[in-house]
Amino acid sequence: MKITEAFERGEFVVTAEVGPPKGFHIEHVLEEAKTYLSGITAVNVTDNQSSVMRLGSLATCKALKDEGLTPIFQLTCRDRNRIALQSDLLSAAMFGIENLLLLTGDHTKLGDHKAAKPVFDLDSVSLIHTVKQLEAGVDLGGNDLVGEAPKFAKGAVVSPCSDSVDAQLAKMERKVAAGCDYFQTQAVFEPEKFIQFMEKAKQFGKPVQVGIIIPKSAGMAKFMNNNVAGIHVPDEMIEELKKDKEKTKAGITGVEIAARIIKECRPYCQGVHIMALGWESKVPELLKQAGI
Amino acid sequence: MLITQLKAKETIVSLAAGKKVFIINCQGCKEVHFPEAEVKELEKELADSGNVTGTITTDYICNPENMKLRLEKHKSEIEAADAVLVFSCGVGVQTVAGYLEDKKVYAACDTYPLPGFQGVTPLEYNCDQCGECYLNLTGGICPITACSKSLVNGQCGGSKNGKCEVDSEMECGWERIYRRLAQVGRLDALKCPTQVRNFATDDEVSK
Ligand code: SF4
Ligand code: SF4
């Protein structure tokens, strides 16, 4: 199923993300996904996230699909040139994978193979353009595809709490012009900023899912503030995480905070995207508390 | 050695359309091959249309000191112009754009590499000789060398406090481009069609 169909039905669309392991046994990833994520609309699979080498996104998507889940294939421009990207897109179509999240990707310098060549032959915008072209039965080199053209729901990301939010909005507009169907955002901890962003972003007329990370500890929040672009956890939230260490450790405080953010943002957007970062088991409780 | 090639005539004419322009010609640097004859012809056409406030032909505008001296003498002509059209390699255009902060500065040429020795060491600005100069879409700041990923369609999600995700000492190139476009009232340049890079330019030049 295409995620765009759920938006069209007017559903508040819930997705969550899983990260493939550094190894080829994924039984427990599949088990967790089946147990905790089978009630939601679709599951993102990250593509060598943070430039750390892992099992492939496409293969993991296929395995999730075989388990009856709806995968979203994340595809970045960091590791493949336009030939490999298009080839993987056709492979996805062959597996019946219909949802994409198209990204530029983090730089190789951020990951665990710093000596690797960063490719960036295309970027998120030209990759969306490329998919659009494949959907019209023509590859980026202008050659006709044989047989049926693939059809995808084309997603992209945007960073609503970025300190360069205007540049982000300009980029978002280019993604829409290139053919993007829906957006997932970087994690939001400041609902006011998200709401302001949505005031401007709604003119593009594309569904937006607010990005949510369940904060695991005050340390994690501070780390994100110092190192992760587009994320700022306010001081009051850090205090809240510090207050009752046991409660925070058990994930109760994090889930409370995340549920509160979802509730505040919900009237302004079309869905939520949860990046559980290993806390997939907390997703059902989070959704319950958020009233979804 | 590098080669500069005039952009398509329609492109240059459309850049100058309806505007008063000041023209800067950079010639006489041994390392760069300039399309002198074509440039002269085109400039004559532009001048005949009556919208040229002034023209200078000089060498080494990539040297900021040299360029400032030359431009100072033409201050009023530059002030009277809506835009400055630069016929030079990518470094020259960036040097001018960096100096004339509040002016629209356009590149009239594309810069390609030629195998062999590249002589001039850029002082402040860099050109990677990408062969399809983007400076007109980016306010005269080179996206190929100022952005760690050489992105040509806008900022990635990695900029934090205005700095690049790769290097916290380096200002995000697209942050600079956005600011500059806002400053010269050219944010509409960001609404251009999707840019897809062409890495085959080597081939095309030698054809
Ligand atoms: S965009 Fe940059 S690399 Fe390309 S020709 Fe212009 S100055 Fe040179
Ligand atoms: S942070 Fe800015 S300079 Fe760095 S790769 Fe992203 S857009 Fe380019």
Coordinates of C-alpha atoms and ligand atoms in Angstrom, one line a residue:
Chain A
M1 CA 0.0 0.0 0.0
K2 CA 1.1 3.5 -0.8
I3 CA 1.3 5.8 2.3
T4 CA -0.2 8.6 0.1
E5 CA -3.5 6.6 0.1
A6 CA -3.7 6.9 3.9
F7 CA -3.2 10.6 3.7
E8 CA -5.9 10.9 1.0
R9 CA -8.3 9.0 3.3
G10 CA -7.6 11.8 5.8
E11 CA -6.0 9.5 8.4
F12 CA -3.5 10.8 10.9
V13 CA -0.7 8.6 9.5
V14 CA 1.7 6.9 11.9
T15 CA 5.1 5.6 10.8
A16 CA 8.1 4.5 12.8
E17 CA 11.7 3.8 11.9
V18 CA 13.9 0.7 12.2
G19 CA 17.6 0.6 11.7
P20 CA 19.2 -2.5 10.1
P21 CA 21.9 -4.1 12.2
K22 CA 25.6 -4.3 11.5
G23 CA 25.4 -8.0 10.5
F24 CA 23.1 -10.1 8.5
H25 CA 20.8 -11.7 11.1
I26 CA 17.6 -9.7 11.4
E27 CA 15.3 -12.1 13.1
H28 CA 15.0 -9.9 16.2
V29 CA 14.5 -6.7 14.1
L30 CA 11.6 -8.5 12.4
E31 CA 10.3 -9.9 15.6
E32 CA 10.3 -6.4 17.3
A33 CA 8.7 -4.8 14.2
K34 CA 5.9 -7.4 14.2
T35 CA 5.3 -7.1 17.9
Y36 CA 5.3 -3.4 18.3
L37 CA 4.8 -1.8 14.9
S38 CA 2.3 -3.9 13.1
G39 CA -0.6 -1.6 14.0
I40 CA 0.9 1.5 12.3
T41 CA 0.7 2.6 8.6
A42 CA 4.3 2.0 7.5
V43 CA 7.8 1.3 8.7
N44 CA 10.8 3.3 7.5
V45 CA 14.1 1.4 7.0
T46 CA 17.2 3.7 7.3
D47 CA 19.9 3.6 4.7
N48 CA 23.3 3.3 6.4
Q49 CA 22.1 6.0 8.9
S50 CA 24.7 8.5 10.0
S51 CA 27.1 7.0 7.4
V52 CA 27.6 3.9 9.6
M53 CA 27.8 0.8 7.4
R54 CA 25.0 -1.7 8.0
L55 CA 22.8 -4.3 6.4
G56 CA 21.0 -2.9 3.3
S57 CA 17.8 -0.9 3.5
L58 CA 16.3 -2.5 0.4
A59 CA 16.9 -6.1 1.7
T60 CA 15.4 -5.2 5.1
C61 CA 12.4 -3.6 3.4
K62 CA 11.8 -6.8 1.5
A63 CA 12.1 -8.9 4.7
L64 CA 9.6 -6.6 6.5
K65 CA 7.2 -6.9 3.6
D66 CA 7.4 -10.7 3.7
E67 CA 6.3 -10.4 7.3
G68 CA 3.2 -8.4 6.3
L69 CA 4.4 -4.9 7.2
T70 CA 4.4 -1.9 4.8
P71 CA 8.0 -0.7 4.4
I72 CA 9.3 2.7 3.4
F73 CA 12.6 2.4 1.5
Q74 CA 15.0 5.2 2.6
L75 CA 17.5 6.0 -0.1
T76 CA 20.4 8.4 0.2
C77 CA 22.7 9.9 -2.5
R78 CA 25.9 9.4 -0.4
D79 CA 26.9 5.9 -1.5
R80 CA 25.5 5.4 -5.0
N81 CA 25.7 7.3 -8.2
R82 CA 22.7 7.8 -10.5
I83 CA 23.1 4.4 -12.1
A84 CA 23.1 2.5 -8.8
L85 CA 20.2 4.6 -7.4
Q86 CA 18.0 4.0 -10.4
S87 CA 18.9 0.3 -10.4
D88 CA 17.9 0.0 -6.7
L89 CA 14.6 1.9 -7.4
L90 CA 13.8 -0.7 -10.1
S91 CA 14.7 -3.5 -7.7
A92 CA 12.4 -2.0 -5.1
A93 CA 9.6 -1.9 -7.6
M94 CA 10.2 -5.6 -8.4
F95 CA 9.8 -6.4 -4.8
G96 CA 6.5 -4.5 -4.7
I97 CA 8.0 -1.8 -2.4
E98 CA 5.9 1.3 -3.1
N99 CA 7.0 3.9 -0.5
L100 CA 10.2 5.9 -0.7
L101 CA 12.0 8.4 1.5
L102 CA 14.6 10.2 -0.6
L103 CA 17.5 12.0 1.1
T104 CA 20.8 13.6 0.3
G105 CA 22.4 11.7 3.2
D106 CA 24.9 12.6 5.9
H107 CA 28.5 13.2 4.8
T108 CA 30.8 10.2 5.0
K109 CA 33.0 12.1 7.5
L110 CA 30.2 11.7 10.1
G111 CA 30.3 7.9 10.1
D112 CA 32.5 4.9 10.7
H113 CA 34.2 4.9 7.3
K114 CA 35.7 8.4 7.2
A115 CA 38.0 7.5 4.3
A116 CA 35.1 6.6 2.0
K117 CA 34.4 8.6 -1.1
P118 CA 31.3 10.7 -0.6
V119 CA 29.3 10.3 -3.9
F120 CA 26.5 12.9 -4.0
D121 CA 26.2 12.5 -7.8
L122 CA 22.6 13.5 -7.2
D123 CA 21.0 15.1 -4.2
S124 CA 17.5 14.8 -2.6
V125 CA 15.9 17.1 -5.1
S126 CA 17.4 15.6 -8.3
L127 CA 16.7 12.2 -6.8
I128 CA 13.0 13.0 -6.5
H129 CA 13.2 14.3 -10.1
T130 CA 14.8 11.0 -11.2
V131 CA 12.0 8.9 -9.6
K132 CA 9.5 11.1 -11.3
Q133 CA 11.2 10.5 -14.6
L134 CA 11.3 6.7 -14.0
E135 CA 7.6 6.9 -13.3
A136 CA 7.1 8.4 -16.8
G137 CA 8.9 5.4 -18.2
V138 CA 12.3 7.1 -18.9
D139 CA 15.6 6.9 -17.0
L140 CA 17.7 9.9 -16.2
G141 CA 19.8 9.3 -19.3
G142 CA 16.7 9.7 -21.4
N143 CA 16.4 6.0 -22.3
D144 CA 13.0 4.2 -22.3
L145 CA 12.3 1.6 -19.7
V146 CA 11.1 -1.8 -20.9
G147 CA 7.6 -2.7 -19.8
E148 CA 5.5 -1.1 -17.1
A149 CA 6.9 2.1 -15.4
P150 CA 7.2 1.9 -11.6
K151 CA 5.0 4.0 -9.3
F152 CA 6.0 5.1 -5.9
A153 CA 4.9 7.4 -3.0
K154 CA 7.8 9.8 -2.9
G155 CA 8.7 11.2 0.5
A156 CA 11.4 13.6 1.7
V157 CA 12.5 15.2 4.9
V158 CA 12.6 18.8 6.2
S159 CA 14.0 20.3 9.3
P160 CA 11.4 22.6 10.9
C161 CA 13.4 23.6 14.0
S162 CA 16.6 24.3 12.1
D163 CA 18.3 27.6 12.8
S164 CA 18.2 28.1 9.0
V165 CA 14.5 27.5 8.7
D166 CA 14.0 29.8 5.7
A167 CA 16.7 28.0 3.7
Q168 CA 14.9 24.7 4.7
L169 CA 11.6 26.0 3.5
A170 CA 13.2 27.1 0.2
K171 CA 14.5 23.6 -0.2
M172 CA 11.2 22.1 0.7
E173 CA 9.6 24.1 -2.1
R174 CA 12.1 22.7 -4.6
K175 CA 11.3 19.2 -3.4
V176 CA 7.6 19.8 -4.0
A177 CA 8.3 21.3 -7.4
A178 CA 10.4 18.2 -8.2
G179 CA 7.4 15.9 -7.4
C180 CA 7.6 15.1 -3.7
D181 CA 4.3 13.7 -2.3
Y182 CA 4.8 13.8 1.5
F183 CA 7.3 14.9 4.2
Q184 CA 8.6 13.6 7.4
T185 CA 10.4 16.0 9.7
Q186 CA 13.5 16.0 11.8
A187 CA 12.7 15.4 15.4
V188 CA 10.7 18.2 17.1
F189 CA 11.1 19.2 20.7
E190 CA 9.8 22.7 20.3
P191 CA 6.1 22.5 19.2
E192 CA 5.8 26.3 18.9
K193 CA 8.6 26.3 16.3
F194 CA 7.0 23.4 14.5
I195 CA 3.6 25.2 14.5
Q196 CA 5.2 28.4 13.1
F197 CA 6.9 26.3 10.4
M198 CA 3.7 24.6 9.4
E199 CA 2.0 28.1 9.0
K200 CA 4.5 28.6 6.2
A201 CA 4.8 25.1 4.9
K202 CA 1.0 24.5 4.5
Q203 CA 1.1 26.6 1.3
F204 CA 2.8 23.7 -0.4
G205 CA -0.2 21.5 0.1
K206 CA 1.7 18.4 0.9
P207 CA 1.1 16.2 4.0
V208 CA 3.7 16.5 6.7
Q209 CA 4.4 14.0 9.5
V210 CA 6.0 15.5 12.6
G211 CA 9.2 13.7 13.6
I212 CA 9.4 12.4 17.2
I213 CA 12.3 11.0 19.2
I214 CA 11.6 9.6 22.6
P215 CA 14.2 11.2 24.9
K216 CA 16.0 8.5 26.8
S217 CA 18.0 10.7 29.3
A218 CA 19.2 14.2 30.1
G219 CA 22.6 13.1 28.6
M220 CA 21.0 12.1 25.4
A221 CA 19.2 15.4 25.1
K222 CA 22.3 17.4 25.8
F223 CA 24.2 15.3 23.2
M224 CA 21.6 16.0 20.6
N225 CA 21.7 19.7 21.4
N226 CA 25.4 19.8 20.8
N227 CA 25.7 17.5 17.9
V228 CA 22.5 16.9 15.9
A229 CA 21.5 19.5 13.4
G230 CA 18.0 20.9 13.6
I231 CA 17.3 19.5 17.1
H232 CA 17.0 21.6 20.3
V233 CA 15.7 20.1 23.5
P234 CA 14.6 23.0 25.8
D235 CA 16.1 23.3 29.3
E236 CA 12.8 22.6 31.0
M237 CA 12.6 19.2 29.2
I238 CA 16.1 18.4 30.3
E239 CA 15.2 19.2 33.9
E240 CA 12.1 17.0 33.6
L241 CA 14.3 14.1 32.5
K242 CA 16.7 14.8 35.4
K243 CA 14.0 14.9 38.1
D244 CA 13.2 11.2 38.6
K245 CA 16.1 9.1 37.3
E246 CA 14.3 5.8 37.8
K247 CA 11.2 7.0 35.9
T248 CA 13.4 8.4 33.1
K249 CA 15.4 5.2 32.9
A250 CA 12.2 3.2 32.5
G251 CA 11.2 5.4 29.6
I252 CA 8.2 6.7 31.4
T253 CA 9.3 10.4 31.3
G254 CA 10.4 10.2 27.7
V255 CA 7.1 8.7 26.6
E256 CA 5.2 11.4 28.5
I257 CA 7.2 14.2 26.9
A258 CA 6.9 12.7 23.4
A259 CA 3.2 12.1 23.8
R260 CA 2.8 15.7 24.9
I261 CA 4.7 17.0 21.8
I262 CA 2.5 14.8 19.5
K263 CA -0.7 16.2 21.0
E264 CA 0.4 19.8 20.6
C265 CA 1.5 19.3 17.0
R266 CA -1.3 17.1 15.9
P267 CA -3.8 19.8 14.9
Y268 CA -1.2 21.3 12.5
C269 CA 0.0 18.3 10.6
Q270 CA -1.1 15.1 8.9
G271 CA 0.8 12.4 10.8
V272 CA 3.6 11.5 13.1
H273 CA 6.9 9.7 12.3
I274 CA 8.6 8.1 15.3
M275 CA 12.3 7.5 15.5
A276 CA 12.4 5.1 18.4
L277 CA 16.2 4.5 18.3
G278 CA 16.0 1.1 19.9
W279 CA 12.9 1.8 22.0
E280 CA 10.5 0.3 19.5
S281 CA 8.8 -1.5 22.4
K282 CA 7.6 1.9 23.8
V283 CA 5.8 2.9 20.6
P284 CA 2.4 1.3 21.4
E285 CA 2.3 3.1 24.9
L286 CA 3.4 6.4 23.3
L287 CA 0.6 6.2 20.7
K288 CA -1.9 5.3 23.5
Q289 CA -0.9 8.3 25.6
A290 CA -0.9 10.6 22.6
G291 CA -4.5 9.5 22.0
I292 CA -3.9 7.9 18.6
Chain B
M1 CA 45.1 25.4 -17.5
L2 CA 41.4 26.0 -17.7
I3 CA 39.1 27.2 -20.4
T4 CA 36.2 29.6 -20.1
Q5 CA 33.4 29.3 -22.6
L6 CA 30.6 31.9 -23.1
K7 CA 27.3 30.8 -21.8
A8 CA 24.5 30.5 -24.5
K9 CA 23.8 33.9 -25.9
E10 CA 20.1 33.7 -24.9
T11 CA 21.2 33.0 -21.3
I12 CA 23.4 36.1 -21.2
V13 CA 20.8 38.3 -23.0
S14 CA 18.1 37.2 -20.6
L15 CA 20.4 38.0 -17.6
A16 CA 20.8 41.5 -18.9
A17 CA 17.2 42.0 -20.1
G18 CA 15.6 45.1 -18.9
K19 CA 18.5 46.0 -16.7
K20 CA 21.3 48.5 -16.7
V21 CA 24.5 46.5 -16.7
F22 CA 28.2 47.2 -16.0
I23 CA 30.5 44.8 -17.8
I24 CA 33.7 43.4 -16.4
N25 CA 36.1 41.6 -18.7
C26 CA 39.0 39.7 -17.4
Q27 CA 41.6 38.9 -19.9
G28 CA 45.3 38.4 -20.1
C29 CA 45.8 35.7 -17.6
K30 CA 48.0 33.1 -19.2
E31 CA 46.4 30.2 -17.4
V32 CA 42.9 30.7 -18.7
H33 CA 41.7 30.6 -22.3
F34 CA 39.1 33.3 -22.9
P35 CA 36.7 33.4 -25.9
E36 CA 37.9 37.0 -26.7
A37 CA 36.3 37.5 -30.1
E38 CA 32.9 36.2 -29.2
V39 CA 32.9 38.3 -26.0
K40 CA 33.7 41.5 -28.0
E41 CA 30.9 40.9 -30.4
L42 CA 28.3 40.2 -27.7
E43 CA 29.4 43.2 -25.7
K44 CA 28.9 45.4 -28.8
E45 CA 25.4 44.1 -29.1
L46 CA 24.6 44.8 -25.5
A47 CA 26.1 48.3 -25.8
D48 CA 24.0 49.0 -28.8
S49 CA 20.9 48.3 -26.9
G50 CA 21.8 51.3 -24.7
N51 CA 21.7 49.6 -21.3
V52 CA 25.4 49.4 -20.6
T53 CA 26.6 51.9 -18.0
G54 CA 30.3 51.1 -18.4
T55 CA 32.8 48.4 -19.4
I56 CA 36.3 47.6 -18.2
T57 CA 38.7 45.1 -19.5
T58 CA 41.4 44.1 -17.1
D59 CA 43.5 41.2 -16.0
Y60 CA 43.6 39.2 -12.8
I61 CA 40.3 40.3 -11.2
C62 CA 40.8 37.2 -9.1
N63 CA 43.2 39.2 -7.1
P64 CA 41.1 41.2 -4.7
E65 CA 43.5 44.1 -4.3
N66 CA 43.9 44.5 -8.0
M67 CA 40.2 44.2 -8.6
K68 CA 39.3 46.8 -6.0
L69 CA 41.7 49.3 -7.5
R70 CA 40.2 48.9 -11.0
L71 CA 36.6 49.0 -9.9
E72 CA 37.1 52.1 -7.7
K73 CA 37.7 54.2 -10.8
H74 CA 34.3 53.1 -12.2
K75 CA 32.3 53.5 -9.0
S76 CA 29.6 55.8 -10.4
E77 CA 29.1 53.6 -13.4
I78 CA 28.8 50.5 -11.2
E79 CA 26.4 52.3 -8.9
A80 CA 24.2 53.3 -11.9
A81 CA 23.9 49.7 -13.0
D82 CA 21.3 47.2 -11.8
A83 CA 23.6 44.3 -12.3
V84 CA 27.3 43.5 -13.1
L85 CA 28.0 41.0 -15.8
V86 CA 31.4 39.3 -15.5
F87 CA 33.2 37.6 -18.3
S88 CA 35.9 35.6 -16.4
C89 CA 36.6 32.3 -14.8
G90 CA 34.6 31.2 -11.7
V91 CA 37.1 32.6 -9.3
G92 CA 36.9 36.0 -10.9
V93 CA 33.2 36.2 -10.7
Q94 CA 33.2 35.1 -7.0
T95 CA 35.8 37.8 -6.2
V96 CA 33.7 40.5 -7.7
A97 CA 30.5 39.2 -6.1
G98 CA 32.3 39.1 -2.7
Y99 CA 33.4 42.7 -3.1
L100 CA 30.2 44.1 -4.6
E101 CA 28.1 42.7 -1.7
D102 CA 24.8 44.5 -2.6
K103 CA 24.9 44.1 -6.4
K104 CA 23.5 41.4 -8.5
V105 CA 26.7 39.9 -10.0
Y106 CA 26.2 37.5 -13.0
A107 CA 28.6 35.0 -14.6
A108 CA 28.6 35.2 -18.4
C109 CA 31.0 32.2 -18.8
D110 CA 31.2 28.5 -17.8
T111 CA 34.6 27.3 -16.6
Y112 CA 36.0 23.9 -17.7
P113 CA 39.2 22.2 -16.8
L114 CA 41.8 21.4 -19.4
P115 CA 44.4 18.7 -18.5
G116 CA 47.7 20.1 -17.5
F117 CA 49.0 22.8 -15.2
Q118 CA 46.7 25.2 -13.4
G119 CA 48.6 28.3 -12.7
V120 CA 46.8 31.0 -10.7
T121 CA 46.4 30.1 -7.1
P122 CA 43.1 31.4 -5.9
L123 CA 43.5 33.6 -2.9
E124 CA 40.1 33.5 -1.3
Y125 CA 37.7 31.8 -3.7
N126 CA 37.7 28.5 -5.3
C127 CA 36.4 27.2 -8.6
D128 CA 36.3 23.5 -9.3
Q129 CA 35.8 24.1 -13.1
C130 CA 32.6 22.3 -13.1
G131 CA 31.7 23.3 -16.6
E132 CA 28.2 24.7 -15.9
C133 CA 28.8 27.7 -13.7
Y134 CA 26.0 27.9 -11.1
L135 CA 27.0 31.4 -9.8
N136 CA 24.0 33.0 -11.4
L137 CA 21.7 30.8 -9.4
T138 CA 23.6 31.2 -6.1
G139 CA 24.3 34.9 -5.8
G140 CA 27.9 34.6 -6.9
I141 CA 28.9 32.0 -4.3
C142 CA 30.2 28.8 -5.7
P143 CA 28.0 25.8 -4.5
I144 CA 30.6 23.3 -5.7
T145 CA 33.4 24.5 -3.5
A146 CA 31.5 26.3 -0.7
C147 CA 29.3 23.3 0.2
S148 CA 30.9 20.1 1.5
K149 CA 28.6 18.0 -0.6
S150 CA 28.7 20.3 -3.6
L151 CA 24.9 20.5 -3.5
V152 CA 23.3 22.5 -6.3
N153 CA 19.6 22.4 -5.3
G154 CA 19.8 23.9 -1.8
Q155 CA 20.8 23.3 1.8
C156 CA 21.0 19.8 3.3
G157 CA 19.6 19.2 6.8
G158 CA 23.0 19.2 8.4
S159 CA 23.7 22.8 9.1
K160 CA 23.9 23.7 12.8
N161 CA 24.3 27.2 14.1
G162 CA 25.1 28.2 10.5
K163 CA 28.0 25.8 10.4
C164 CA 28.5 22.8 8.1
E165 CA 27.9 19.3 9.4
V166 CA 31.3 18.2 8.2
D167 CA 33.3 21.0 9.8
S168 CA 32.1 23.1 12.7
E169 CA 34.7 25.8 11.8
M170 CA 33.3 26.1 8.3
E171 CA 30.2 28.3 7.5
C172 CA 27.5 26.3 5.7
G173 CA 27.8 27.3 2.0
W174 CA 24.1 27.3 1.4
E175 CA 23.6 29.4 4.5
R176 CA 25.8 32.0 2.8
I177 CA 24.1 31.6 -0.5
Y178 CA 20.7 32.1 1.0
R179 CA 21.8 35.2 2.9
R180 CA 23.4 36.7 -0.1
L181 CA 20.3 36.0 -2.4
A182 CA 18.1 37.6 0.3
Q183 CA 20.5 40.6 0.5
V184 CA 20.4 41.3 -3.3
G185 CA 16.7 40.5 -3.6
R186 CA 17.1 37.4 -5.7
L187 CA 15.5 34.7 -3.6
D188 CA 13.5 33.8 -6.7
A189 CA 16.7 32.2 -8.0
L190 CA 15.9 29.3 -5.6
K191 CA 12.8 28.6 -7.6
C192 CA 14.8 27.5 -10.6
P193 CA 14.2 24.1 -12.2
T194 CA 15.8 21.0 -10.6
Q195 CA 19.6 21.0 -11.4
V196 CA 21.2 17.7 -12.3
R197 CA 24.9 17.9 -12.5
N198 CA 26.8 16.9 -15.7
F199 CA 30.1 15.2 -15.0
A200 CA 30.7 14.6 -18.7
T201 CA 31.9 18.1 -19.3
D202 CA 35.5 17.1 -20.0
D203 CA 34.4 15.1 -22.9
E204 CA 32.2 17.8 -24.3
V205 CA 35.0 20.3 -24.4
S206 CA 37.4 18.1 -26.2
K207 CA 34.8 17.1 -28.7
Ligands
SF4_1 S1 29.9 26.9 -10.1 FE1 31.8 27.0 -9.0 S2 33.0 25.3 -9.8 FE2 31.4 25.7 -11.3 S3 32.4 27.1 -12.8 FE3 31.2 28.4 -11.3 S4 32.8 28.9 -9.8 FE4 33.6 27.2 -11.0
SF4_2 S1 25.7 21.8 6.0 FE1 25.7 23.4 4.3 S2 27.8 23.3 3.4 FE2 27.6 21.5 4.7 S3 27.0 19.9 3.2 FE3 25.0 20.8 4.1 S4 24.4 22.4 2.7 FE4 26.6 21.9 2.2

